Coordinates of C-alpha atoms and ligand atoms in Angstrom, one line a residue:
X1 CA 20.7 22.1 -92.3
X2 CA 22.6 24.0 -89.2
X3 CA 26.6 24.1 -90.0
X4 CA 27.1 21.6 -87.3
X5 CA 24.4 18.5 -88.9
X6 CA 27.1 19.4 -91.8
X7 CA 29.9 19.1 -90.2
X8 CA 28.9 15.9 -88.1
X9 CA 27.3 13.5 -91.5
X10 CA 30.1 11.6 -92.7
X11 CA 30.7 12.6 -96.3
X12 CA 30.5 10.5 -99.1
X13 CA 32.1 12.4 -101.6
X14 CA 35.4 12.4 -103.8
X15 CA 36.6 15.5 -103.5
X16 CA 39.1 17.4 -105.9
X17 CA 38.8 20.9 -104.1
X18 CA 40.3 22.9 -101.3
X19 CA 41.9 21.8 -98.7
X20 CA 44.1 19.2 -100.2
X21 CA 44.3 17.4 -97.0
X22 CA 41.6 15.2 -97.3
X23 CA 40.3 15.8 -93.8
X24 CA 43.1 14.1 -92.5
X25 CA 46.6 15.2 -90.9
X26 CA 49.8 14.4 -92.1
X27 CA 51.9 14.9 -89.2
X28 CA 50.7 15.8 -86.0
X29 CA 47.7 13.1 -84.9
X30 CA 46.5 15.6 -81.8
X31 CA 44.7 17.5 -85.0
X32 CA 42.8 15.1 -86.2
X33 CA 39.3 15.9 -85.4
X34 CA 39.8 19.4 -86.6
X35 CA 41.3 17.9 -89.9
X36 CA 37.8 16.1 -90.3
X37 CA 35.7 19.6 -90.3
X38 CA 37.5 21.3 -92.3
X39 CA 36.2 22.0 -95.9
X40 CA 35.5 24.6 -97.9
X41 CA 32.8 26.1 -99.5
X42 CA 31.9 22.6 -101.0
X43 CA 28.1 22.1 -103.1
X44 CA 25.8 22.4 -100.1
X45 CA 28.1 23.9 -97.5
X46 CA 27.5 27.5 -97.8
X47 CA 29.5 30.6 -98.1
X48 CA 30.5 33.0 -95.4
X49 CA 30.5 36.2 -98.3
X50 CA 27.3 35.7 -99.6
X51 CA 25.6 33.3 -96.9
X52 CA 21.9 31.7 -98.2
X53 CA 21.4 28.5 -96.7
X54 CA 23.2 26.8 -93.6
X55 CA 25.8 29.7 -92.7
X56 CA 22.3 32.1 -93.1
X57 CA 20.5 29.8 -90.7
X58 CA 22.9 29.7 -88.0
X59 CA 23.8 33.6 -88.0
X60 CA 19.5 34.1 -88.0
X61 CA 19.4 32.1 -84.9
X62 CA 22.0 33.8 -83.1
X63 CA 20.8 37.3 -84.1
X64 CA 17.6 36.0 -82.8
X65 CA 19.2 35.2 -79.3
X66 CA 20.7 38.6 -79.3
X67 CA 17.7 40.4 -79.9
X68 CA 19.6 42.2 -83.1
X69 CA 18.9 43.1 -86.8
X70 CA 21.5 41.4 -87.7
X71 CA 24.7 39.6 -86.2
X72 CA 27.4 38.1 -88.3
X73 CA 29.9 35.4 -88.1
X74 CA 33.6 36.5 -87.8
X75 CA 36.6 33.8 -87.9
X76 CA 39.5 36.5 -87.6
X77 CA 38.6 38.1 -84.1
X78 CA 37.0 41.4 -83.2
X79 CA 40.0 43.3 -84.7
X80 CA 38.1 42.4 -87.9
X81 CA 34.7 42.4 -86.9
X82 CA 35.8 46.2 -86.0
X83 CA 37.7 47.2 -89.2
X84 CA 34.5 45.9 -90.9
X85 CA 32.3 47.8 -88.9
X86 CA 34.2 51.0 -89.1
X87 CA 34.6 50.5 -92.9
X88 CA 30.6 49.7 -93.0
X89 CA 30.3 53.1 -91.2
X90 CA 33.0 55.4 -92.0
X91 CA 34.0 57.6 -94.7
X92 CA 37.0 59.3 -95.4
X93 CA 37.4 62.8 -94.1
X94 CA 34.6 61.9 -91.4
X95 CA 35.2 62.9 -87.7
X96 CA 35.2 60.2 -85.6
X97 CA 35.4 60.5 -81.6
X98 CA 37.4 57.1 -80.0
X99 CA 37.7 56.5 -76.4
X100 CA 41.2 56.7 -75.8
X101 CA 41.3 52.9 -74.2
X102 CA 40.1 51.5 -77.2
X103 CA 42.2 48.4 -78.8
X104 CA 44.7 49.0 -81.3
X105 CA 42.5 47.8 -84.1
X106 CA 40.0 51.1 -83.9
X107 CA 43.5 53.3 -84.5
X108 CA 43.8 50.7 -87.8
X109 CA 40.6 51.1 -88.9
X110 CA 40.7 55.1 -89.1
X111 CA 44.0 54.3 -90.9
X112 CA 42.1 52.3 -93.0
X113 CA 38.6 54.4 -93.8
X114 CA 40.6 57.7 -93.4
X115 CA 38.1 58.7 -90.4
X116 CA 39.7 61.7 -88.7
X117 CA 40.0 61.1 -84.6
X118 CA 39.5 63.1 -81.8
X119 CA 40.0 61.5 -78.7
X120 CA 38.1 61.2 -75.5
X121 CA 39.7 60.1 -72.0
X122 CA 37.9 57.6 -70.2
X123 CA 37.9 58.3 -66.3
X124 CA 40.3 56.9 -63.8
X125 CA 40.7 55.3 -61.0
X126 CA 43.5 56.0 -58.8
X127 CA 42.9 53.5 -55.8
X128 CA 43.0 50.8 -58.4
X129 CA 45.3 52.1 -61.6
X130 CA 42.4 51.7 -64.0
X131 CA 40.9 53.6 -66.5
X132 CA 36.9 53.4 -66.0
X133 CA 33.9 54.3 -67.8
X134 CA 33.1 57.5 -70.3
X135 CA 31.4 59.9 -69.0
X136 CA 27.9 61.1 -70.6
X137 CA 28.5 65.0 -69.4
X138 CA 31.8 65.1 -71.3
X139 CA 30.7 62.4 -74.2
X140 CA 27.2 65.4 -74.7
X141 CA 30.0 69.2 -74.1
X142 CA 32.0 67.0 -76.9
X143 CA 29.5 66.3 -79.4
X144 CA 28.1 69.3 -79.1
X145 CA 31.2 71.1 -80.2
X146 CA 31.9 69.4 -83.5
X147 CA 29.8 66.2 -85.1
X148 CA 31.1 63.2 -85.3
X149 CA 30.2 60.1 -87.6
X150 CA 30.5 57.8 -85.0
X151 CA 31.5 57.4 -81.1
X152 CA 33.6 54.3 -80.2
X153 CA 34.3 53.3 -76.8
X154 CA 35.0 50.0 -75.1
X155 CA 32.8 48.6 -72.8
X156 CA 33.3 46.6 -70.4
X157 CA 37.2 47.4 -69.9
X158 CA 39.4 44.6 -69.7
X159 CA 38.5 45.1 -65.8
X160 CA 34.6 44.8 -66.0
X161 CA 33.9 48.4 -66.1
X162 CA 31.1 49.2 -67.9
X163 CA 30.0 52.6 -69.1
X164 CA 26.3 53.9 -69.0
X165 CA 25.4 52.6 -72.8
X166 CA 21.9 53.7 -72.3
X167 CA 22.8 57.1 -71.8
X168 CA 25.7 57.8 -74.1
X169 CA 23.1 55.9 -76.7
X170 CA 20.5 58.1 -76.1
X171 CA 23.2 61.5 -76.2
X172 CA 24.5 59.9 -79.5
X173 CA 21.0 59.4 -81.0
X174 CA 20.3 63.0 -80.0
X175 CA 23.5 64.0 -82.0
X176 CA 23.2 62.1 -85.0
X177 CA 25.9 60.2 -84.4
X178 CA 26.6 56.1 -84.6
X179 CA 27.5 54.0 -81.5
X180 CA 30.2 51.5 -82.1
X181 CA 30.5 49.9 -78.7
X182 CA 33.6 46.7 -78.3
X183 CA 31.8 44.5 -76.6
X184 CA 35.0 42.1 -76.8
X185 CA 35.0 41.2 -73.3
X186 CA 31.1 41.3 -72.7
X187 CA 30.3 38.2 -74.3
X188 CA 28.6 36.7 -71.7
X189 CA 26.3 39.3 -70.9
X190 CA 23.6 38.2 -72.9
X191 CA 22.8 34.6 -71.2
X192 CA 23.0 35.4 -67.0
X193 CA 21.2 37.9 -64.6
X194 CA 24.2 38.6 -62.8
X195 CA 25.9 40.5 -65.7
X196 CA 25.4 43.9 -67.2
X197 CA 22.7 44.2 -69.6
X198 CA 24.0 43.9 -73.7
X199 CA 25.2 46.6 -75.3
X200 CA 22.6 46.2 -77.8
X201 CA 19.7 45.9 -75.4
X202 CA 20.8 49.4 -74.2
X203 CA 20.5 51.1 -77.6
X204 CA 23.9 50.9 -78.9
X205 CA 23.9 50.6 -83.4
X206 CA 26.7 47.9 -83.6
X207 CA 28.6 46.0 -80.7
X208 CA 31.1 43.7 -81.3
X209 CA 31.8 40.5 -79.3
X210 CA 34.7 38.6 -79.3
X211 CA 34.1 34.5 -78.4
X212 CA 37.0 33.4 -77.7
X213 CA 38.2 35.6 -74.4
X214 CA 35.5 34.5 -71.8
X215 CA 32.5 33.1 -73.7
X216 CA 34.1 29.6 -74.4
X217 CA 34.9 29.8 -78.1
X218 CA 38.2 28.7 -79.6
X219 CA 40.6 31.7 -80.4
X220 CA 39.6 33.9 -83.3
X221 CA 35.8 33.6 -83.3
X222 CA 33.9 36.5 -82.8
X223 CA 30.2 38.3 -83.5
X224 CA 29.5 41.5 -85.4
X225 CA 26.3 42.9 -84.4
X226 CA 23.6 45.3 -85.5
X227 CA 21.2 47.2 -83.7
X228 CA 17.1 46.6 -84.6
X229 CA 16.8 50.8 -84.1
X230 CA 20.2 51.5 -86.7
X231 CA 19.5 54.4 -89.1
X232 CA 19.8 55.3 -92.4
X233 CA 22.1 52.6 -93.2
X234 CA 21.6 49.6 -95.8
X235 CA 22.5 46.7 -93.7
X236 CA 24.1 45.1 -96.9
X237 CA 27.0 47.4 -96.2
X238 CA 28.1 45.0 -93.5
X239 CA 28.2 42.1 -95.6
X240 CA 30.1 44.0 -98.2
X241 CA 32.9 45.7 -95.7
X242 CA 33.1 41.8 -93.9
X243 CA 33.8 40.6 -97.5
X244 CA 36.6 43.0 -97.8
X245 CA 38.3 42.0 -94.4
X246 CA 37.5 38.6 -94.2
X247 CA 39.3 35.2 -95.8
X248 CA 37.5 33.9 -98.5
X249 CA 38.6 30.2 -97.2
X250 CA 37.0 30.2 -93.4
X251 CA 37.5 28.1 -91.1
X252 CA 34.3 25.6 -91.3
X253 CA 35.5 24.4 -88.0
X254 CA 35.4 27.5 -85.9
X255 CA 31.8 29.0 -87.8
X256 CA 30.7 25.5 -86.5
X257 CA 32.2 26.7 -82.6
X258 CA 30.7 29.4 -83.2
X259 CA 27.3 28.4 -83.9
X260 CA 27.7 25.8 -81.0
X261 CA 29.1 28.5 -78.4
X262 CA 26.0 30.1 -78.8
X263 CA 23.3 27.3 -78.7
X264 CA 25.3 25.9 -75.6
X265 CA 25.4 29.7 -73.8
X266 CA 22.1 29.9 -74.2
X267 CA 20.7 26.3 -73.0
X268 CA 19.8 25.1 -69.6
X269 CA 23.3 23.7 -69.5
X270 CA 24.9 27.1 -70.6
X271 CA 23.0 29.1 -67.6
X272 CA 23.9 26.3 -65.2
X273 CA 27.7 26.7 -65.9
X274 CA 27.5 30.6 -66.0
X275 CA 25.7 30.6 -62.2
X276 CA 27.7 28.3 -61.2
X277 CA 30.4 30.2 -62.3
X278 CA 29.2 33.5 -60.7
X279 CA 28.6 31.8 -57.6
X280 CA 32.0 30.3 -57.3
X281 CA 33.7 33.6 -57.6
X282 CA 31.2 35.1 -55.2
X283 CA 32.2 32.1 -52.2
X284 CA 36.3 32.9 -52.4
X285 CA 35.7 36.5 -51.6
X286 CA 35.2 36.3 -47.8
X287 CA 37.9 33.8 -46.6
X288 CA 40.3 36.0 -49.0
X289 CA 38.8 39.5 -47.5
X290 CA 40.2 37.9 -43.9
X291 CA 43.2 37.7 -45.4
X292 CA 44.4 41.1 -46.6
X293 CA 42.6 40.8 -50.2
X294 CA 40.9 43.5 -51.1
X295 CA 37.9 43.2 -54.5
X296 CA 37.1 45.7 -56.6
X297 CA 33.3 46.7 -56.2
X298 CA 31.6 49.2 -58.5
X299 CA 28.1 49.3 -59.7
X300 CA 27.7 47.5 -63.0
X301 CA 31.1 45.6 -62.2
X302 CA 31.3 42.4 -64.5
X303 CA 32.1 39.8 -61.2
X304 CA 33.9 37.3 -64.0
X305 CA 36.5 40.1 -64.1
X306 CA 38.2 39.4 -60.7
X307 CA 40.4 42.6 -60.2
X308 CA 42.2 42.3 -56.7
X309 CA 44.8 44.0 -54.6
X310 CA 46.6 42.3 -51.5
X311 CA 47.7 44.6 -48.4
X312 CA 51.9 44.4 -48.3
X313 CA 52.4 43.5 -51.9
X314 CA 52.5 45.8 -55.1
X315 CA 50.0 44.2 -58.1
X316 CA 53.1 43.6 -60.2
X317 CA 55.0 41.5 -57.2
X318 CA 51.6 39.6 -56.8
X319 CA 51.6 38.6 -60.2
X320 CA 55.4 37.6 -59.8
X321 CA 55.0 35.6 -57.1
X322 CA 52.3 33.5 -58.0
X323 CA 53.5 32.9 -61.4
X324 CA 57.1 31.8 -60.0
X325 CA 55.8 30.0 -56.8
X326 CA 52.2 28.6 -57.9
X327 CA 52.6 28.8 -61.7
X328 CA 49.3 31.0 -61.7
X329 CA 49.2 33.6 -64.9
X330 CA 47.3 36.9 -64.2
X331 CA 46.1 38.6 -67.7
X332 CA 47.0 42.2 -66.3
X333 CA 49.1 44.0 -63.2
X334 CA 49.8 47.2 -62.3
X335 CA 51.2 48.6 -59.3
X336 CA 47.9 48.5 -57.2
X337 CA 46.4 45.7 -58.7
X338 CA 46.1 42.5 -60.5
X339 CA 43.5 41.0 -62.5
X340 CA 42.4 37.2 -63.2
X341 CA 39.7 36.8 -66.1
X342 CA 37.4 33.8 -65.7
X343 CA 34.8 32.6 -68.6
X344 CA 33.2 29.3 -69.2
X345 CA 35.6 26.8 -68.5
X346 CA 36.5 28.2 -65.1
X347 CA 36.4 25.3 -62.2
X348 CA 36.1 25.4 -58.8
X349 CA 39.1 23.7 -58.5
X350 CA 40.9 26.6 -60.2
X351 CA 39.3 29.2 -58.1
X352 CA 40.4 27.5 -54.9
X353 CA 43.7 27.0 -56.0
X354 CA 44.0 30.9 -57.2
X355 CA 42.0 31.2 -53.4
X356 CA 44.9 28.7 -51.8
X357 CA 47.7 30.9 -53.3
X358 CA 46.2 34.7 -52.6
X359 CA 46.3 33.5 -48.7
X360 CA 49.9 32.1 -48.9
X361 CA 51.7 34.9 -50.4
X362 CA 53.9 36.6 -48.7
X363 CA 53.9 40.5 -47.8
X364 CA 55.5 43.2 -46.5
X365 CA 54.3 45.2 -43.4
X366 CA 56.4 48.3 -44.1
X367 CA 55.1 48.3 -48.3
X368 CA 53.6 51.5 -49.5
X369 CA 51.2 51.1 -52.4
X370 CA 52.5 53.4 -55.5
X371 CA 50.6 55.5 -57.3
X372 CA 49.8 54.8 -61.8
X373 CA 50.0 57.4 -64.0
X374 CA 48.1 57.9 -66.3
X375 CA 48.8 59.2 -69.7
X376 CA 47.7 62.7 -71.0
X377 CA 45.3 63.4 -73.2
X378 CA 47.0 63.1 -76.9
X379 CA 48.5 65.9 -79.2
X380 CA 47.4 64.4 -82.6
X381 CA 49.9 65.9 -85.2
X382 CA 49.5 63.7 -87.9
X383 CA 45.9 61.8 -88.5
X384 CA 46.5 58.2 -88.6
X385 CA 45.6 57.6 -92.7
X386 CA 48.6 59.9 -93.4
X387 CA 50.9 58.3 -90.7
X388 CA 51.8 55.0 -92.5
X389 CA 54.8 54.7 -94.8
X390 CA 56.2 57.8 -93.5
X391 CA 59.9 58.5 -93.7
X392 CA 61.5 58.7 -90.4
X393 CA 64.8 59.5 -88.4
X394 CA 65.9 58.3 -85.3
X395 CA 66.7 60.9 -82.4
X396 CA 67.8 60.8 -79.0
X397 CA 65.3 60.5 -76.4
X398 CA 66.2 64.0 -74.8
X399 CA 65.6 65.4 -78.1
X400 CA 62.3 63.9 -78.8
X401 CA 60.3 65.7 -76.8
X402 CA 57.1 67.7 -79.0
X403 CA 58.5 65.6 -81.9
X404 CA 55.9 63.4 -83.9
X405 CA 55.8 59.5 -83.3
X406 CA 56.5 57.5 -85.5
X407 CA 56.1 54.5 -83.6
X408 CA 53.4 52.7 -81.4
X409 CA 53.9 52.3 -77.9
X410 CA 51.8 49.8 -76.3
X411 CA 51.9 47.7 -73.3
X412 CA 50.0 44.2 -74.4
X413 CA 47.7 43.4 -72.7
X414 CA 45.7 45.5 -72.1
X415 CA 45.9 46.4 -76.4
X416 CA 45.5 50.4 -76.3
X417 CA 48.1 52.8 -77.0
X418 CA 50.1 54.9 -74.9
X419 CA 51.3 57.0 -77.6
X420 CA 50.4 56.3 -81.5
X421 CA 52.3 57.3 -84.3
X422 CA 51.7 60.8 -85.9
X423 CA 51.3 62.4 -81.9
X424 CA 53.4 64.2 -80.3
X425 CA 55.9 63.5 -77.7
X426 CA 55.6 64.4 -74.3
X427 CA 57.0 64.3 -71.1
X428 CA 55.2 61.9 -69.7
X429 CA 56.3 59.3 -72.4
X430 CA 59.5 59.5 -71.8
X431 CA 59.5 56.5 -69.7
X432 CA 58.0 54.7 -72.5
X433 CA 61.1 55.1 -74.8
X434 CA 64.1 53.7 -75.1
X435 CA 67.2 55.7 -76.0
X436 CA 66.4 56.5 -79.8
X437 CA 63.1 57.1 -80.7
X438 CA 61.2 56.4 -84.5
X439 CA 60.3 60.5 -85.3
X440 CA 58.8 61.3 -88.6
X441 CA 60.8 63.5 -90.6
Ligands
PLP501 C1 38.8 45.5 -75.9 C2 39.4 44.6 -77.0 N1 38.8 44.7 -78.2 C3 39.2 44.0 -79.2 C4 40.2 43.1 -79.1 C5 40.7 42.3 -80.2 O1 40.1 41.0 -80.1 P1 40.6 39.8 -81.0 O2 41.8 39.3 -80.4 O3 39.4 38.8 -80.9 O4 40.8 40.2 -82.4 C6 40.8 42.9 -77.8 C7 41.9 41.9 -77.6 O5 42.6 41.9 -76.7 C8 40.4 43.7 -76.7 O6 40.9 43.6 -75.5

């Protein structure tokens, strides 16, 4: 029986067992549907560590949809379908190459297997204030120079920029080397014609996809994946490193979203919504493009991703403006730029009203765009297993410079370091700091 028939049969039962609640709430009444899903591993209701019957079922079918070996279920986000991934693949001492946009979670897991990093810059680009795809030329000079356990990059960005997966596949297959692509915000890809091909279809080992940013899912579900063409792995592995990072109490409710996110993706229903959706975004373009709105275009661009600049107006006084005066949130500005994320769930009606509001804000005749910089390639010091727990003084800014981080500075979103503790300080992150900065001692 699928988790869902489970969850939807009204249960007979007297339970003395986890959760106490009783499937009811005590205090707030706007919770109680989710109350009445959410059990444990009760007789007949599966188990998320050692899955054999309904939990089994509904991972088969999605890894079926997906075309994979093997895809599991995730109820703490991709940060743990990553950690388990890296654990799954990683040993300590082993060289591991990271894009250096990756999320915060891929520095934690080298913390965590002792991997040791080298990183790689994505490319840029200026016009726009983004960081772009990897390219294969420099991905093949730096395998060649030193092997790596595995390559990690993100792809697509939080922008929709996707990297060549078939060919950096095919250069890490060529250099023994596993591809760990965070498919996070490519969720979608698998179920319309108008999106990039999976990462999986293009040869990467393991992708991980995270539900809940544009695919529909509530917050926290996610998908661990596994190539049909991984080698010389047991696949148990997976299972066993999942076991490590995941709760042994999850959340029957969001396996079940899971499960349904899938099935509903990948109906008639599902594709409906998706071209629907594509075509939406597609029929605001022109009337904005008459009015001084400019769309980022690339090939392989993930459309969802609208990333926009407006003539007269900085990204970051865009985003102001329509948050103040149209109560419109942007996930991401810059200087140049601004970027709105749509998914399943995204109307019309909210595209016309983003559409209304583009058109009425004001600008600036006399505004000259500024440029984004972009950080310099890092000076690791200090690998990240040996940089927790450290013991630390605080110096003044001016005399930080060259000295080793002990702190992470991140803008969130987008989720990727600017400077990670254990590298050293340089000029450029001065901006970054405030007036005493964390050094290790
Ligand atoms: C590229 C990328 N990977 C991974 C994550 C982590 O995802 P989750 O919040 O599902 O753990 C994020 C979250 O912002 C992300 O942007």
């Amino acid at each position: 029986m699928s988790i869902t028939k489970l969850l939807s049969k009204k249960l007979d039962r007297i339970l003395f067992t986890t959760p106490s609640h009783n499937q009811k709430p005590f205090f707030n009444k706007e919770f109680e549907n989710f109350y009445k899903v959410d059990y444990s591993e009760i007789e007949g209701f599966d188990n998320l560590q050692e899955p054999k019957t309904s939990i089994l079922m509904a991972q088969g079918k999605v890894s079926d949809i997906l075309k994979t070996k093997q895809t599991f279920f995730v109820v703490q986000g991709a940060t743990t379908a990553m950690l388990s991934a890296m654990k799954a693949i990683i040993s300590p001492g082993e060289k591991v190459l990271v894009a250096r946009n990756c999320h915060k979670s891929v520095f934690n897991g080298l913390l965590l297997t002792a991997g040791l990093v080298d990183w790689i810059m994505p490319e840029t680009d200026p016009d726009w204030g983004i960081y772009t795809h990897i390219d294969p030329n420099k991905l093949e000079q730096t395998l060649e120079l030193n092997h790596y356990k595995a390559f990690i990059l993100t792809s697509p960005t939080y922008e929709g920029i996707n990297s060549d997966i078939e060919q950096i596949a095919q250069i890490c297959k060529n250099h023994d080397t596993y591809l760990i692509v965070d498919e996070a915000h490519g969720s979608l890809y698998n179920f319309s014609p108008d999106l990039p091909k999976t990462a999986i279809e293009q040869g990467a080992d393991i992708s991980i996809n995270s539900l809940h940013k544009t695919a529909g899912a509530l917050n926290q579900c996610a998908l661990l994946n596994i190539s049909n063409t991984i080698k010389n792995i047991d696949i148990e592995i997976f299972q066993k490193s999942l076991n490590i990072f995941q709760t042994t109490s999850p959340s029957y409710p969001l396996l079940e979203n899971i499960e349904n996110t899938i099935a509903y993706l990948n109906s008639n229903q599902g594709a409906l919504e998706l071209s629907n959706l594509m075509e939406n975004i597609e029929k605001i373009k022109p009337e904005l493009e008459r009015f001084g709105i400019e769309f980022y275009k690339a090939p392989n661009h993930d459309k969802t991703k609208i990333l926009l600049k407006k003539e007269g107006i900085s990204g970051n006084d865009l985003s102001d403006t329509l948050f103040e005066k149209f109560n419109i949130e942007d996930e991401l500005n810059n200087s140049l730029s601004c970027l709105f994320l749509t998914g399943i769930g995204t109307t019309r009606q909210k595209l016309d009203k983003l559409k209304t509001a583009l058109k009425k804000v004001p600008t600036n005749p006399s505004y000259k765009p500024q440029s984004v910089e972009f950080q310099p390639h890092p000076l690791v010091k200090v690998q990240p297993v040996a940089t927790f727990n450290r013991d630390y003084i605080y110096v003044n800014k001016n005399d930080s410079l060259l000295k080793i981080s002990n702190k992470l500075i991140m803008p969130y979103p987008p989720g990727f370091g600017v400077l990670y503790p254990g590298e050293a300080i340089q000029m450029w992150h001065l901006d970054y700091l405030g007036n005493n900065v964390q050094i290790m001692r």
